[in-house]
mmCIF file of C-alpha atoms and ligand atoms in Angstrom:
data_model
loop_
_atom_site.group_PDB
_atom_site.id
_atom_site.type_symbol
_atom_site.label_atom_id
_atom_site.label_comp_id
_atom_site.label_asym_id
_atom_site.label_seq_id
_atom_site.Cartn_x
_atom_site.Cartn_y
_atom_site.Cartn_z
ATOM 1 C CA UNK I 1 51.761 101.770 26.687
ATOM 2 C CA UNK I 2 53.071 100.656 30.431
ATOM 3 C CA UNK I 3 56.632 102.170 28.749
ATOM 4 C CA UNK I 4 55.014 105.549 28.228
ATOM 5 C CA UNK I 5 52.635 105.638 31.255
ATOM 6 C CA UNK I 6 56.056 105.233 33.434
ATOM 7 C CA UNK I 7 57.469 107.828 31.542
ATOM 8 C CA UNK I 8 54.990 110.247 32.367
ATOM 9 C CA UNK I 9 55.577 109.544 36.299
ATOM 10 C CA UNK I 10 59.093 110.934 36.889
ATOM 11 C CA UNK I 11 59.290 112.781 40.264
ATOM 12 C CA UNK I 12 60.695 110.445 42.747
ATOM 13 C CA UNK I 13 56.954 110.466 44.838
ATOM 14 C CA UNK I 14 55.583 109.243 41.729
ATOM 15 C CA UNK I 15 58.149 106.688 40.915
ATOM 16 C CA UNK I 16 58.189 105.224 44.600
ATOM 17 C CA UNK I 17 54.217 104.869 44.374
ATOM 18 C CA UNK I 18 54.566 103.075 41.232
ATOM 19 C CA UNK I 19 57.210 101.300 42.527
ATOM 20 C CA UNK I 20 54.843 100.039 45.218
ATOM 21 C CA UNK I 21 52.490 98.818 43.204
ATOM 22 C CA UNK I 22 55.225 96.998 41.109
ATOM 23 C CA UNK I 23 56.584 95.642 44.526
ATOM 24 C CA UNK I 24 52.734 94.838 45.057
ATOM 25 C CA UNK I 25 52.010 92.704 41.803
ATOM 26 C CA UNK I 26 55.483 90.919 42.014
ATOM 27 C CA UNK I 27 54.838 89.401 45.236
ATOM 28 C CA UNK I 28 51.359 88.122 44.545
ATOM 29 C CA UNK I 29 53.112 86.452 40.766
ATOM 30 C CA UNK I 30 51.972 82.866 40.136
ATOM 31 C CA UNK I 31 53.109 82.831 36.782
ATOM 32 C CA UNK I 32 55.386 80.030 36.754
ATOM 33 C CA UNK I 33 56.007 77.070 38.866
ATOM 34 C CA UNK I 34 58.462 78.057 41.031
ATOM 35 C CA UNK I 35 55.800 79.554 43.255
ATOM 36 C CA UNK I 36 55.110 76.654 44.616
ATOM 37 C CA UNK I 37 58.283 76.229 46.130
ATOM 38 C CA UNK I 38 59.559 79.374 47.509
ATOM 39 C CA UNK I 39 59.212 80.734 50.840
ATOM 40 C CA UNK I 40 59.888 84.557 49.200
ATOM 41 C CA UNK I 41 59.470 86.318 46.326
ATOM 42 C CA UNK I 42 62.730 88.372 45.495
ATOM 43 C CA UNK I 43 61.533 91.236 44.292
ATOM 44 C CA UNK I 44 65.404 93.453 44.069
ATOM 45 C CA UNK I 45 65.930 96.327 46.143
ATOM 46 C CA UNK I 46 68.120 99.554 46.229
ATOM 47 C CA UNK I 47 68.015 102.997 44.837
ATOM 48 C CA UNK I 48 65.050 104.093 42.608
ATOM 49 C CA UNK I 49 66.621 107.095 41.066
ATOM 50 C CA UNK I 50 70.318 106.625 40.472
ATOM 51 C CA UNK I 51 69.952 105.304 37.710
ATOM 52 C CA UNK I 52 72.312 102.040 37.715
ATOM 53 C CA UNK I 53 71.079 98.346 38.093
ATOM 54 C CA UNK I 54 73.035 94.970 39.113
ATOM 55 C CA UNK I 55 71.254 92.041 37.529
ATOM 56 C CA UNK I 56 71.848 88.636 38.684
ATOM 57 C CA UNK I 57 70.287 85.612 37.818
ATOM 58 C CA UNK I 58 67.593 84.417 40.427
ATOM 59 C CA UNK I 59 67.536 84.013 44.311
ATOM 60 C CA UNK I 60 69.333 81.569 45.978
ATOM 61 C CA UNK I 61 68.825 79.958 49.780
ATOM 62 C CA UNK I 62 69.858 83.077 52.014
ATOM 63 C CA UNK I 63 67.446 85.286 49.597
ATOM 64 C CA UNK I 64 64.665 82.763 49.464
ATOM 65 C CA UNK I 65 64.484 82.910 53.318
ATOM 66 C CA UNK I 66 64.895 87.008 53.442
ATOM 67 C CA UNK I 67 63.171 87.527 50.326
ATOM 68 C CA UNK I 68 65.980 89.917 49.756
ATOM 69 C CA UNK I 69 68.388 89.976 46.661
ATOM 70 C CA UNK I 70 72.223 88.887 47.173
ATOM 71 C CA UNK I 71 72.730 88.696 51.046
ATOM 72 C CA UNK I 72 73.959 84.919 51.339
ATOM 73 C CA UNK I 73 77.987 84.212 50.727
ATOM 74 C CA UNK I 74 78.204 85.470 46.642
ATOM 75 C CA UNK I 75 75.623 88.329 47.765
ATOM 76 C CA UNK I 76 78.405 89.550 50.448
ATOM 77 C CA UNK I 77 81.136 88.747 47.791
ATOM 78 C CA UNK I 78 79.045 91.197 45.451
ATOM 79 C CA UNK I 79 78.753 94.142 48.447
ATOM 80 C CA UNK I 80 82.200 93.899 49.287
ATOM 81 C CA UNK I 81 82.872 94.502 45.794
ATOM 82 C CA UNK I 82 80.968 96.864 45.056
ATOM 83 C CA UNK I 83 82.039 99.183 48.711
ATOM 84 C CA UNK I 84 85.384 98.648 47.309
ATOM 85 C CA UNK I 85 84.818 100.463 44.087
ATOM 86 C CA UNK I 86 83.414 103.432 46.305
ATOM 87 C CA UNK I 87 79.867 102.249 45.589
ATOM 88 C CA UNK I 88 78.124 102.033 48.879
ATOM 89 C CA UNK I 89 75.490 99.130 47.935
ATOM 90 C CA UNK I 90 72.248 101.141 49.022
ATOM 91 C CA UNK I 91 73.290 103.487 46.186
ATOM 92 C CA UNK I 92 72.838 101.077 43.748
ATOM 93 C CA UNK I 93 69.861 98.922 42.575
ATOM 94 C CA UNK I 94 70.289 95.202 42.952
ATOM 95 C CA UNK I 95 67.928 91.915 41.178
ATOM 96 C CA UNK I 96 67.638 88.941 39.287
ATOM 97 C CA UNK I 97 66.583 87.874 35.883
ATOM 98 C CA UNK I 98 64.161 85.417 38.030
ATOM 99 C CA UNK I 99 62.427 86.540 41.131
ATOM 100 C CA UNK I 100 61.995 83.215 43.162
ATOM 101 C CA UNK I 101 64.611 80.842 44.010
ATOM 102 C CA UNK I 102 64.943 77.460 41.532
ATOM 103 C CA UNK I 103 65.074 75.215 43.843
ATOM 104 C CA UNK I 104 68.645 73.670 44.784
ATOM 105 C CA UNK I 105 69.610 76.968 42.829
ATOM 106 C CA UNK I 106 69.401 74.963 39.443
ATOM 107 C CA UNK I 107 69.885 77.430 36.163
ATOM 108 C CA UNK I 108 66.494 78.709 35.405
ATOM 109 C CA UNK I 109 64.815 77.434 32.415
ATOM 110 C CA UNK I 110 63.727 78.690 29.806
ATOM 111 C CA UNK I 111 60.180 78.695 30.668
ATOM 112 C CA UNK I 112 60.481 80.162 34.231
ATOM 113 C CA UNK I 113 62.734 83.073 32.495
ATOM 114 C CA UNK I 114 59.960 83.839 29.811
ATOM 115 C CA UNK I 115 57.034 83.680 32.576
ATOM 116 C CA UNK I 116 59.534 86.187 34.344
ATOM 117 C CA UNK I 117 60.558 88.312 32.278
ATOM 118 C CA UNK I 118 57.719 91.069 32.111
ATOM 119 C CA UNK I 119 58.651 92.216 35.533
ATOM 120 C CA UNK I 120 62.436 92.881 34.511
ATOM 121 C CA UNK I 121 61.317 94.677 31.972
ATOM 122 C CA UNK I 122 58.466 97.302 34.002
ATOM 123 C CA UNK I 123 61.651 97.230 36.297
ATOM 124 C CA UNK I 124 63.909 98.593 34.011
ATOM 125 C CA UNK I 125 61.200 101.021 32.846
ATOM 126 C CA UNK I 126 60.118 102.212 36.048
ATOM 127 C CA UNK I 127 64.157 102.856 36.739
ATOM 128 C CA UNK I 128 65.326 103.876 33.209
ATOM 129 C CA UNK I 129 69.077 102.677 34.435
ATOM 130 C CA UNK I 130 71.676 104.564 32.800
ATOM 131 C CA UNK I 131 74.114 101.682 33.181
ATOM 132 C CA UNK I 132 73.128 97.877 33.579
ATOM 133 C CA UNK I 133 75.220 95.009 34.993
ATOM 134 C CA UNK I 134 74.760 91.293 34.220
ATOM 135 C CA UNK I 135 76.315 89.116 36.454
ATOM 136 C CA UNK I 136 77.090 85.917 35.170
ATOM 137 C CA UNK I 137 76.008 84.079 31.947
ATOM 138 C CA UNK I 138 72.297 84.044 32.849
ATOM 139 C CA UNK I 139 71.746 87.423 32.522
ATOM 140 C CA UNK I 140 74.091 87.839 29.894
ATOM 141 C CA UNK I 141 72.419 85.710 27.462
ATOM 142 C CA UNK I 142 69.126 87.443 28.624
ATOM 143 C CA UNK I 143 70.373 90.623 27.870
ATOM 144 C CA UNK I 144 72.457 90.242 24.425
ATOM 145 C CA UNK I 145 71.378 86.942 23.579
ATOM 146 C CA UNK I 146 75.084 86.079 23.591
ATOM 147 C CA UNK I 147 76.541 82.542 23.152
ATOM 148 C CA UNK I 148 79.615 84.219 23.306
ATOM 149 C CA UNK I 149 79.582 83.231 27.344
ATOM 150 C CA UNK I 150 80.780 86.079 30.157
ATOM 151 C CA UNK I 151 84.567 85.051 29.593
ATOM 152 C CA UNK I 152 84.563 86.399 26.270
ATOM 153 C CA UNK I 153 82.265 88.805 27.035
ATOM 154 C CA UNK I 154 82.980 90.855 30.482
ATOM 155 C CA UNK I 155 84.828 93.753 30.749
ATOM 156 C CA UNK I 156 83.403 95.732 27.343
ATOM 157 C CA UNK I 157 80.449 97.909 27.494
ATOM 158 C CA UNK I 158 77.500 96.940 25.231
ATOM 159 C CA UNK I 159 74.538 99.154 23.997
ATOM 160 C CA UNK I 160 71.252 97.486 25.284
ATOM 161 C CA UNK I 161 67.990 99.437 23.797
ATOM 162 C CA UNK I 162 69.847 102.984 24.180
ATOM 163 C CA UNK I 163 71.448 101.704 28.077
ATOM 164 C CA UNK I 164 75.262 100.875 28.671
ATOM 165 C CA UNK I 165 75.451 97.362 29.899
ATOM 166 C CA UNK I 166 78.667 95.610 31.100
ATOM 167 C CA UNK I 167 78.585 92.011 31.498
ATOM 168 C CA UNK I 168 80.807 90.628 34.955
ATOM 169 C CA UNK I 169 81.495 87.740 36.505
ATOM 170 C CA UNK I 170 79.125 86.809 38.954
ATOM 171 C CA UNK I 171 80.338 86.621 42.247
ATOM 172 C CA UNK I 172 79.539 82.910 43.095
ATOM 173 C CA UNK I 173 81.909 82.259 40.326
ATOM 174 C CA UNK I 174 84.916 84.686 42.047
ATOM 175 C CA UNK I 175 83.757 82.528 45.222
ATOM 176 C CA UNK I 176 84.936 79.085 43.282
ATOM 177 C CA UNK I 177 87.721 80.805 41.805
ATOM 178 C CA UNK I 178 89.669 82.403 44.914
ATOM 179 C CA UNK I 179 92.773 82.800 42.500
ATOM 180 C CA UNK I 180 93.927 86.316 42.800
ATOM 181 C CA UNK I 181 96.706 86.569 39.959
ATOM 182 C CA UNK I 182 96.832 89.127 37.808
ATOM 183 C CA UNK I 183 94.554 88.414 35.135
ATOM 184 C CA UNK I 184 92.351 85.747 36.866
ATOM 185 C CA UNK I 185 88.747 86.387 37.648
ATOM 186 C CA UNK I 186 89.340 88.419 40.735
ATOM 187 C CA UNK I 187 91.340 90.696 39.188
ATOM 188 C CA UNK I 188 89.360 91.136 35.724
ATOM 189 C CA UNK I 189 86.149 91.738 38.028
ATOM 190 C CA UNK I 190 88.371 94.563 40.237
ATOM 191 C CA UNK I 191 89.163 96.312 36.655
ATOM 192 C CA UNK I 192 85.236 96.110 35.692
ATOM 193 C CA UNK I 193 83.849 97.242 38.646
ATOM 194 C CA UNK I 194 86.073 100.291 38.172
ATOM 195 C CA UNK I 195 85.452 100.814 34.983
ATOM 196 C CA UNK I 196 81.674 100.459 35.911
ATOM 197 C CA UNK I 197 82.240 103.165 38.761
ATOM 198 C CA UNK I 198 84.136 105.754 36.649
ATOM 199 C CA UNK I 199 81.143 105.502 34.340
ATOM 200 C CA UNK I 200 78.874 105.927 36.957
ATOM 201 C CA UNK I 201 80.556 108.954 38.555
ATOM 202 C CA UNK I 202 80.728 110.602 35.021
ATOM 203 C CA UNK I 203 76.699 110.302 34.810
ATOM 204 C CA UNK I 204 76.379 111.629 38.319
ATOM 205 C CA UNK I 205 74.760 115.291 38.819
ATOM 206 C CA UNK I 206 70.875 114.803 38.537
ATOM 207 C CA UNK I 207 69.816 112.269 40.786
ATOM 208 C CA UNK I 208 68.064 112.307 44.216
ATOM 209 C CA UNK I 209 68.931 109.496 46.514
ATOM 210 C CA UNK I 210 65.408 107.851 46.872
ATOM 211 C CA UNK I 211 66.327 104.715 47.903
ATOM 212 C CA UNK I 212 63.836 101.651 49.044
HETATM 213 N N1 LIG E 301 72.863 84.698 43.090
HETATM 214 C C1 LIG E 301 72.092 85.420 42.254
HETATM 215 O O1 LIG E 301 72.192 85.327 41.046
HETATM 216 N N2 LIG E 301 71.192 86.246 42.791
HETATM 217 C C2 LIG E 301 71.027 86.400 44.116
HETATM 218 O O2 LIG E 301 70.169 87.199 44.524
HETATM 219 C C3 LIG E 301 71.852 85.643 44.967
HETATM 220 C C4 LIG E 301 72.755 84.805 44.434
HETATM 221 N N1 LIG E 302 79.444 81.044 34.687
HETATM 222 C C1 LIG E 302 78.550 82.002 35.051
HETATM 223 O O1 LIG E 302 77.340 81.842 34.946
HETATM 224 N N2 LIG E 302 79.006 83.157 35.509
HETATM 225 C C2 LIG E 302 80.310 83.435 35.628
HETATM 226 O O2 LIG E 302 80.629 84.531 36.058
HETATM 227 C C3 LIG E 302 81.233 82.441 35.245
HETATM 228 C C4 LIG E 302 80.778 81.253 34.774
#
């Protein structure tokens, strides 16, 4: 119902009303516990209509206080990354599997990622991404319920309900992991992100730069 109600609303006016709303509902969520300890609800933020969506796994200090997703150290990690692949990081859109911070940026359990979940999903049907990317394990097991973990797993695209989805290495784990020899994390996550942007550019053509 909510899938095909979104469906009907495609010009971008439509979608950015909606989107308010969304925005709206999202900030006002009490459906787990973490609302009693954030200072910000993370909502995500980025473009509404090109089509390609950066998933990460829930907000940590930095975002908390901005209520903005990936702006502390892994966030700049993650935009430097991203304008090196030719993506300039307004183009893209940019959240979390859980919109408010666990506090002392624990995993997020189970729970808290069930409570959560229903606004990923109006997300991804408000956007209708053409290409997803899960950073880190989180995501990843949200995603393709894989216990395969993101070594295994990064670097191949994946069919997710019709969208391509890449898993990646999230960037607080390049930010441990400074290594830059060929074949270390660094320089797996420079071959995905590439890989992710030639995809991109070969989808480009209908889109019209709303961006929020
Ligand atoms: N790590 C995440 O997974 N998400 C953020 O927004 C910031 C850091
Ligand atoms: N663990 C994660 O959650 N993400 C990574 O990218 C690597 C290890």
């Amino acid at each position: 119902m909510t899938e095909m109600l979104f469906k009907a609303m495609r010009s971008p006016q439509e979608r950015a009303q909606l989107y308010s709303l969304f925005q709206d509902a999202v900030l006002h969520c009490e459906r787990c516990g973490l609302c009693r300890t954030r200072k910000n609800v993370v909502v995500g933020e980025g473009s509404l209509t090109n089509r390609i969506m950066f998933v990460g796994e829930g907000p940590g200090e930095v975002e908390d206080d901005t209520g903005r997703p990936f702006v502390g150290p892994a966030g700049q990690l993650l935009t430097r990354i991203l304008e090196a692949a030719g993506f300039k990081r307004e183009e893209v859109y940019i959240t979390n599997i859980v919109k408010c911070r666990p506090p002392g940026n624990r995993v997020p359990e189970i729970e808290e990622v069930l409570r959560c979940q229903g606004w990923l999903e109006a997300q991804i049907a408000l956007l209708r991404p053409q290409i997803i990317v899960a950073l880190g394990n989180t995501p990843l097991k949200w995603f393709l319920h894989s216990t395969g973990g993101i070594t295994k797993m990064r670097g191949r695209w994946f069919t997710w309900r019709g969208i391509s989805l890449m898993p990646m290495f999230h960037p607080s784990y390049l930010l441990r992991n400074e290594s830059r020899e060929k074949g270390g994390p660094k320089d797996l996550t420079w071959r995905d992100i590439q890989e992710i942007r030639a995809r991109y550019m070969s989808l480009q053509g209908k889109n019209d730069g709303t961006t929020v």
